């Protein structure tokens, strides 16, 4: 990012931020405290694609948000580790399964597999976060979350291959 600051005599200061993608943000801070923010998709353009006025408080809040005052993104390496460990998958319940026609509670899926049911598609109906007394019927598509081994165990259980 290339940043340049220039004085605007009688007005205030102009701060230009040119990105690596050749777009540009320009902030004009007036002596009066008024702030104008301009966005140029093409840094060489004469006319801004977007402009807005900001109060000093709004400018400080925007700056704080850009600095991560209220939200810090997850480290990309930690996200990769999480993504490799947690899987969401859909498994169809077979009529051969030992858990067919049982409630979620009766089936003890969590105890047997370690996976957690987070949704069920029953024909045209979708149940998000189903209750423990929801009956599992052949043809139901179970949305589950867990580690890959847990999902594989649940898949075998739903196919009747446990």
XYZ file of C-alpha atoms in Angstrom:
162
model
C 0.000 0.000 0.000
C 1.306 3.412 -0.940
C 0.283 6.284 1.351
C 0.752 9.936 0.556
C -0.205 12.956 2.635
C -0.529 16.452 1.257
C -1.638 19.783 2.681
C -4.671 21.496 1.176
C -4.111 25.214 1.943
C -7.155 26.739 3.600
C -8.928 23.350 3.697
C -6.920 20.789 5.656
C -5.079 17.608 4.785
C -5.473 14.966 2.072
C -4.464 11.375 2.810
C -4.331 9.031 -0.188
C -4.004 5.269 0.187
C -3.242 3.411 -3.060
C -3.651 -0.377 -2.872
C -1.732 -3.127 -4.611
C -4.829 -3.726 -6.754
C -4.541 -0.151 -8.088
C -7.578 1.223 -6.293
C -7.407 4.209 -3.978
C -9.016 5.615 -0.847
C -8.750 9.346 -0.248
C -9.561 10.944 3.086
C -9.811 14.702 3.288
C -9.708 16.069 6.820
C -10.942 19.668 6.949
C -9.732 22.209 9.512
C -13.363 22.298 10.698
C -13.253 18.580 11.603
C -15.353 17.452 8.642
C -14.041 14.345 6.913
C -14.703 13.243 3.347
C -13.933 9.706 2.233
C -13.602 8.869 -1.468
C -13.092 5.507 -3.151
C -11.569 5.181 -6.622
C -11.696 1.709 -8.160
C -9.073 2.929 -10.633
C -6.473 5.039 -8.838
C -5.891 7.096 -12.007
C -9.570 8.021 -12.369
C -10.551 11.688 -12.082
C -13.930 10.921 -10.513
C -14.573 8.878 -7.368
C -16.750 5.779 -7.613
C -18.025 6.359 -4.099
C -17.940 9.239 -1.621
C -19.261 9.870 1.873
C -18.950 12.394 4.674
C -17.923 11.226 8.130
C -17.931 12.922 11.515
C -14.775 12.775 13.611
C -16.396 10.103 15.810
C -17.360 8.025 12.764
C -13.820 8.308 11.408
C -12.356 7.140 14.725
C -14.826 4.227 14.854
C -13.960 3.212 11.292
C -10.268 3.350 12.170
C -10.829 1.277 15.299
C -12.740 -1.337 13.314
C -10.009 -1.500 10.677
C -7.474 -2.014 13.484
C -9.549 -4.884 14.889
C -10.955 -3.232 18.008
C -14.008 -5.506 18.185
C -13.149 -8.430 15.906
C -9.927 -10.235 15.173
C -10.035 -12.687 12.270
C -8.939 -16.259 12.923
C -5.333 -17.001 12.082
C -5.399 -18.722 8.660
C -3.200 -21.587 9.921
C -5.534 -22.211 12.879
C -8.515 -22.163 10.519
C -6.865 -24.832 8.335
C -6.316 -27.015 11.385
C -9.964 -26.526 12.439
C -11.203 -27.224 8.900
C -9.226 -30.472 8.766
C -10.599 -31.622 12.125
C -14.285 -30.681 11.902
C -16.500 -32.037 9.128
C -20.128 -31.352 8.271
C -21.775 -34.044 6.173
C -25.167 -35.407 5.137
C -25.966 -39.090 5.607
C -29.119 -40.877 4.433
C -30.765 -43.282 6.871
C -31.314 -46.747 5.405
C -34.205 -49.037 6.365
C -31.532 -51.637 7.288
C -30.126 -49.340 9.988
C -30.535 -50.389 13.599
C -31.480 -46.805 14.512
C -34.358 -46.563 12.014
C -37.662 -45.736 13.750
C -35.883 -44.661 16.948
C -35.768 -41.181 18.404
C -32.426 -39.364 18.418
C -32.259 -39.978 22.156
C -33.017 -43.709 21.840
C -30.484 -44.116 19.029
C -27.637 -42.808 21.226
C -25.878 -41.542 18.084
C -23.687 -39.131 20.039
C -22.554 -41.859 22.466
C -22.041 -44.486 19.756
C -20.308 -42.320 17.132
C -19.224 -39.048 18.715
C -20.974 -37.156 15.883
C -23.715 -34.616 16.548
C -26.935 -34.246 14.565
C -27.471 -30.602 13.620
C -30.298 -31.033 11.138
C -32.588 -33.506 9.396
C -34.173 -33.307 5.964
C -37.455 -35.258 5.989
C -38.836 -35.063 2.459
C -39.683 -31.396 1.871
C -39.263 -30.488 5.547
C -35.970 -29.383 7.044
C -35.523 -29.533 10.796
C -32.684 -27.424 12.167
C -31.315 -28.564 15.523
C -33.857 -31.351 16.009
C -35.201 -32.227 19.449
C -34.044 -35.430 21.160
C -37.548 -36.909 20.719
C -37.421 -36.558 16.895
C -37.939 -39.987 15.301
C -35.450 -41.081 12.653
C -37.182 -42.614 9.632
C -35.594 -44.412 6.643
C -35.015 -41.870 3.881
C -34.222 -39.060 6.333
C -31.057 -37.200 5.442
C -29.166 -36.464 8.622
C -26.922 -33.398 8.720
C -24.139 -34.063 11.156
C -20.952 -32.498 12.463
C -17.875 -34.137 13.924
C -14.436 -35.461 13.123
C -14.132 -37.495 9.921
C -13.844 -40.787 11.839
C -17.037 -39.949 13.756
C -18.901 -39.128 10.544
C -17.678 -42.378 8.968
C -18.927 -44.365 11.991
C -22.311 -42.615 11.802
C -22.492 -43.266 8.060
C -21.918 -47.003 8.650
C -24.577 -46.968 11.392
C -27.085 -45.225 9.091
C -26.395 -47.711 6.268
C -26.853 -50.681 8.615
C -23.176 -51.617 8.302
C -22.147 -51.135 11.921
